[in-house]
Amino acid sequence: MAYRFATDRADRSDLASGTVLRSAPGHPGYPVRLAEELLGRVLSHLPGRPAGLWDPCCGSGHLAASLGLLHRAELAHVLAGDADPDAVGIARRNLALLAPGGLAERERELLAAGAETGRESFAGRAAAARRLAAALEGGGGPLPAEARVEDAFRPAPPPRPVDAVITDVPYGDLARWHGVPPGAEPVPALLAALAGVLPDHAVLAVSARARKVALPAGVAVLERVRVGSRAAVLVRAADLRAAGG
């Protein structure tokens, strides 16, 4: 795939999982450049911005927090959800970096850990937190964000208007589906459920470790992309509902 939006090849190592953003076993980070590319493509299909962003399969919240930190000016708020309460606990701590003083507090934590352990790597991580704080401030300052425990197959309406959904679905042994309706294909069922609580104009981008992301029958596709072992598809909520009858 040719990148159309994340074309600068900037160093994104400050957002590596476990540097400033918190990580945990079983909750891998998402490739930041690909997340930025998907955001750019989604926004290109929306009537205006800033946009409300929702990741309903958020895991540690790495994807949602990274986009909030790098693209503050294009986002109105960030919502993250997951069926795993432990994952949501991590996501809440990562999304707290978008709140006032969140990155400054994280910098202090990292410096204190460095002083306690004598490990020089913490100083580098603290410097990364300072750089991310500058980027967030340059984009417009703190960004409203929250994470909630939710069943993505039976989602509650988002508390704030959502225009963009970007999510990476569970795969392999690292993560597992929760709440799939009996006999249903997970991704088509997920898309249909999410479309039921979104406005017509909303655009959903779903990626998976697969050759092709499955869709409900008859759904019009905005775009399909493939990078390495991941494929993604972009669809509009109104088209998902129309295909469902």
Short mmCIF file of C-alpha atoms in Angstrom, two decimals:
data_model
loop_
_atom_site.label_atom_id
_atom_site.label_comp_id
_atom_site.label_asym_id
_atom_site.label_seq_id
_atom_site.Cartn_x
_atom_site.Cartn_y
_atom_site.Cartn_z
CA MET A 1 0.00 0.00 0.00
CA ALA A 2 1.19 3.50 -0.80
CA TYR A 3 0.84 5.80 2.20
CA ARG A 4 -1.17 8.92 1.36
CA PHE A 5 -1.32 10.64 4.75
CA ALA A 6 1.43 9.29 7.06
CA THR A 7 4.13 10.12 4.53
CA ASP A 8 6.76 11.90 6.61
CA ARG A 9 8.43 8.75 8.06
CA ALA A 10 8.97 10.65 11.31
CA ASP A 11 10.51 8.85 14.27
CA ARG A 12 7.58 7.48 16.28
CA SER A 13 9.66 5.61 18.86
CA ASP A 14 8.39 7.87 21.66
CA LEU A 15 5.06 6.06 21.22
CA ALA A 16 6.49 2.55 21.39
CA SER A 17 4.44 0.52 23.84
CA GLY A 18 6.13 0.54 27.24
CA THR A 19 8.10 3.75 26.69
CA VAL A 20 5.65 6.43 27.84
CA LEU A 21 2.44 4.59 27.10
CA ARG A 22 1.90 1.69 29.48
CA SER A 23 1.85 -1.87 28.22
CA ALA A 24 0.95 -5.31 29.57
CA PRO A 25 1.35 -8.89 28.35
CA GLY A 26 -1.36 -9.83 25.90
CA HIS A 27 -2.06 -6.23 24.90
CA PRO A 28 0.30 -5.39 22.05
CA GLY A 29 0.79 -1.89 20.70
CA TYR A 30 -0.45 -0.96 17.23
CA PRO A 31 1.85 0.29 14.44
CA VAL A 32 1.62 4.05 14.89
CA ARG A 33 2.26 5.02 11.29
CA LEU A 34 -0.49 2.69 10.09
CA ALA A 35 -2.88 4.13 12.69
CA GLU A 36 -2.11 7.62 11.41
CA GLU A 37 -2.68 6.53 7.81
CA LEU A 38 -6.03 5.00 8.68
CA LEU A 39 -7.04 8.15 10.54
CA GLY A 40 -6.12 10.27 7.52
CA ARG A 41 -8.15 8.06 5.21
CA VAL A 42 -11.14 8.05 7.53
CA LEU A 43 -11.07 11.84 7.89
CA SER A 44 -10.93 12.23 4.11
CA HIS A 45 -14.39 10.64 3.94
CA LEU A 46 -15.93 12.82 6.64
CA PRO A 47 -17.74 16.12 6.07
CA GLY A 48 -15.79 18.06 8.68
CA ARG A 49 -13.47 18.00 11.66
CA PRO A 50 -12.46 17.82 14.44
CA ALA A 51 -13.90 14.32 14.71
CA GLY A 52 -14.92 12.16 17.62
CA LEU A 53 -12.85 8.95 17.62
CA TRP A 54 -13.85 5.55 19.04
CA ASP A 55 -11.82 2.35 19.39
CA PRO A 56 -14.27 -0.32 20.63
CA CYS A 57 -11.62 -3.09 20.85
CA CYS A 58 -8.99 -0.94 22.52
CA GLY A 59 -6.90 -3.38 24.57
CA SER A 60 -4.34 -1.20 26.35
CA GLY A 61 -5.60 1.91 24.54
CA HIS A 62 -2.34 2.26 22.61
CA LEU A 63 -3.96 3.07 19.25
CA ALA A 64 -6.44 5.61 20.65
CA ALA A 65 -3.89 7.34 22.90
CA SER A 66 -1.27 7.52 20.14
CA LEU A 67 -3.69 9.18 17.73
CA GLY A 68 -4.81 11.59 20.42
CA LEU A 69 -1.24 12.62 21.17
CA LEU A 70 -0.19 13.03 17.54
CA HIS A 71 -3.38 14.40 16.00
CA ARG A 72 -4.95 16.54 18.69
CA ALA A 73 -5.95 19.25 16.21
CA GLU A 74 -8.05 16.80 14.17
CA LEU A 75 -9.88 15.18 17.08
CA ALA A 76 -12.68 16.45 19.32
CA HIS A 77 -12.50 13.61 21.84
CA VAL A 78 -11.44 9.97 22.16
CA LEU A 79 -13.47 7.02 23.40
CA ALA A 80 -11.99 3.56 23.98
CA GLY A 81 -13.74 0.37 25.01
CA ASP A 82 -12.98 -3.27 25.67
CA ALA A 83 -14.71 -6.28 27.20
CA ASP A 84 -11.69 -6.98 29.42
CA PRO A 85 -11.77 -4.86 32.61
CA ASP A 86 -8.02 -5.32 33.12
CA ALA A 87 -7.33 -3.98 29.63
CA VAL A 88 -9.62 -1.02 30.24
CA GLY A 89 -7.70 -0.25 33.42
CA ILE A 90 -4.51 0.11 31.37
CA ALA A 91 -6.33 2.08 28.68
CA ARG A 92 -7.61 4.56 31.26
CA ARG A 93 -4.07 5.20 32.46
CA ASN A 94 -2.86 5.70 28.89
CA LEU A 95 -5.73 8.00 27.97
CA ALA A 96 -5.06 9.98 31.15
CA LEU A 97 -1.93 11.23 29.37
CA LEU A 98 -4.28 13.33 27.22
CA ALA A 99 -5.69 15.10 30.29
CA PRO A 100 -4.28 18.32 31.75
CA GLY A 101 -0.96 17.54 33.41
CA GLY A 102 -1.10 13.88 32.43
CA LEU A 103 2.22 13.79 30.60
CA ALA A 104 3.93 15.97 33.20
CA GLU A 105 2.87 13.49 35.88
CA ARG A 106 4.10 10.60 33.75
CA GLU A 107 7.46 12.36 33.33
CA ARG A 108 7.77 12.72 37.10
CA GLU A 109 6.96 9.03 37.57
CA LEU A 110 9.64 8.00 35.10
CA LEU A 111 12.26 10.28 36.64
CA ALA A 112 11.43 8.92 40.10
CA ALA A 113 11.72 5.35 38.83
CA GLY A 114 15.10 6.19 37.34
CA ALA A 115 16.33 7.67 40.61
CA GLU A 116 15.12 4.64 42.54
CA THR A 117 16.52 1.98 40.22
CA GLY A 118 19.58 3.78 38.84
CA ARG A 119 18.56 2.79 35.31
CA GLU A 120 19.46 5.46 32.76
CA SER A 121 16.73 4.30 30.37
CA PHE A 122 14.11 6.05 32.51
CA ALA A 123 15.68 9.44 31.72
CA GLY A 124 15.17 8.76 28.01
CA ARG A 125 11.58 7.75 28.61
CA ALA A 126 10.99 10.92 30.63
CA ALA A 127 12.40 12.97 27.75
CA ALA A 128 9.97 11.19 25.43
CA ALA A 129 7.09 12.24 27.72
CA ARG A 130 8.26 15.86 27.47
CA ARG A 131 8.34 15.67 23.67
CA LEU A 132 4.85 14.18 23.56
CA ALA A 133 3.60 16.91 25.91
CA ALA A 134 4.97 19.55 23.54
CA ALA A 135 3.28 17.87 20.57
CA LEU A 136 -0.04 17.68 22.41
CA GLU A 137 0.15 21.32 23.44
CA GLY A 138 1.08 22.33 19.91
CA GLY A 139 -1.98 20.55 18.59
CA GLY A 140 -4.37 22.36 20.90
CA GLY A 141 -3.76 21.09 24.40
CA PRO A 142 -5.52 18.44 26.50
CA LEU A 143 -8.04 16.22 24.72
CA PRO A 144 -11.18 14.81 26.36
CA ALA A 145 -10.85 11.03 26.54
CA GLU A 146 -12.36 8.10 28.38
CA ALA A 147 -12.26 4.32 28.42
CA ARG A 148 -15.14 2.06 29.34
CA VAL A 149 -15.82 -1.64 29.79
CA GLU A 150 -18.19 -2.61 26.99
CA ASP A 151 -19.34 -5.48 24.82
CA ALA A 152 -18.64 -4.28 21.30
CA PHE A 153 -21.31 -6.63 19.97
CA ARG A 154 -23.91 -4.91 22.18
CA PRO A 155 -22.52 -1.39 22.42
CA ALA A 156 -24.15 1.40 24.33
CA PRO A 157 -24.49 4.66 22.41
CA PRO A 158 -21.29 6.69 22.77
CA PRO A 159 -21.57 9.44 25.38
CA ARG A 160 -20.36 12.00 22.83
CA PRO A 161 -20.87 12.15 19.05
CA VAL A 162 -18.58 9.75 17.19
CA ASP A 163 -17.58 10.33 13.57
CA ALA A 164 -14.67 7.89 13.23
CA VAL A 165 -14.13 4.33 14.42
CA ILE A 166 -10.63 2.85 14.12
CA THR A 167 -9.95 -0.52 15.67
CA ASP A 168 -7.76 -3.60 15.36
CA VAL A 169 -9.70 -6.78 16.01
CA PRO A 170 -8.46 -9.69 18.17
CA TYR A 171 -6.27 -12.31 16.56
CA GLY A 172 -4.17 -15.36 17.36
CA ASP A 173 -3.18 -16.19 20.92
CA LEU A 174 -2.58 -12.59 22.03
CA ALA A 175 -6.24 -11.59 22.31
CA ARG A 176 -9.61 -13.28 22.10
CA TRP A 177 -13.13 -12.30 21.13
CA HIS A 178 -15.73 -11.82 23.83
CA GLY A 179 -19.47 -11.82 23.24
CA VAL A 180 -19.64 -13.00 19.62
CA PRO A 181 -23.29 -13.88 18.84
CA PRO A 182 -23.75 -17.65 18.39
CA GLY A 183 -23.06 -18.74 14.81
CA ALA A 184 -21.98 -15.27 13.69
CA GLU A 185 -18.78 -14.26 11.93
CA PRO A 186 -17.06 -11.89 14.38
CA VAL A 187 -16.08 -8.96 12.16
CA PRO A 188 -19.33 -8.63 10.17
CA ALA A 189 -21.29 -8.93 13.43
CA LEU A 190 -19.08 -6.30 15.07
CA LEU A 191 -19.53 -3.84 12.22
CA ALA A 192 -23.30 -4.30 12.16
CA ALA A 193 -23.51 -3.76 15.92
CA LEU A 194 -21.37 -0.62 15.88
CA ALA A 195 -23.28 0.87 12.95
CA GLY A 196 -26.45 0.62 15.02
CA VAL A 197 -25.24 3.30 17.45
CA LEU A 198 -23.45 5.60 14.98
CA PRO A 199 -24.71 8.46 12.80
CA ASP A 200 -25.08 7.85 9.07
CA HIS A 201 -21.95 9.81 8.14
CA ALA A 202 -19.61 7.95 10.51
CA VAL A 203 -16.76 6.00 8.92
CA LEU A 204 -15.39 2.78 10.39
CA ALA A 205 -11.88 1.45 9.72
CA VAL A 206 -11.30 -2.10 10.92
CA SER A 207 -7.95 -3.82 10.62
CA ALA A 208 -7.01 -7.43 11.19
CA ARG A 209 -4.13 -9.82 10.70
CA ALA A 210 -5.71 -11.35 7.61
CA ARG A 211 -5.51 -11.22 3.85
CA LYS A 212 -8.90 -9.50 3.74
CA VAL A 213 -11.33 -8.14 6.31
CA ALA A 214 -14.73 -9.78 6.03
CA LEU A 215 -17.84 -7.61 5.69
CA PRO A 216 -21.58 -8.22 5.93
CA ALA A 217 -23.01 -9.19 2.54
CA GLY A 218 -23.81 -6.31 0.20
CA VAL A 219 -21.92 -3.56 2.03
CA ALA A 220 -20.40 -0.84 -0.15
CA VAL A 221 -16.67 -0.42 0.54
CA LEU A 222 -15.02 2.99 0.74
CA GLU A 223 -11.46 1.61 0.71
CA ARG A 224 -9.46 -1.54 1.30
CA VAL A 225 -5.80 -1.39 2.29
CA ARG A 226 -3.10 -3.91 3.12
CA VAL A 227 0.23 -3.41 4.90
CA GLY A 228 2.41 -6.42 5.65
CA SER A 229 0.35 -8.98 7.52
CA ARG A 230 -2.50 -6.56 8.21
CA ALA A 231 -5.51 -5.74 6.08
CA ALA A 232 -8.04 -2.98 6.74
CA VAL A 233 -11.38 -1.92 5.33
CA LEU A 234 -13.20 1.42 5.49
CA VAL A 235 -17.01 1.51 5.41
CA ARG A 236 -19.73 4.02 6.23
CA ALA A 237 -22.27 3.40 8.97
CA ALA A 238 -25.19 4.23 6.67
CA ASP A 239 -24.00 1.61 4.15
CA LEU A 240 -23.73 -1.03 6.87
CA ARG A 241 -27.28 -0.36 8.02
CA ALA A 242 -28.57 -0.37 4.43
CA ALA A 243 -27.01 -3.77 3.78
CA GLY A 244 -28.61 -5.13 6.92
CA GLY A 245 -32.02 -4.26 5.66
#
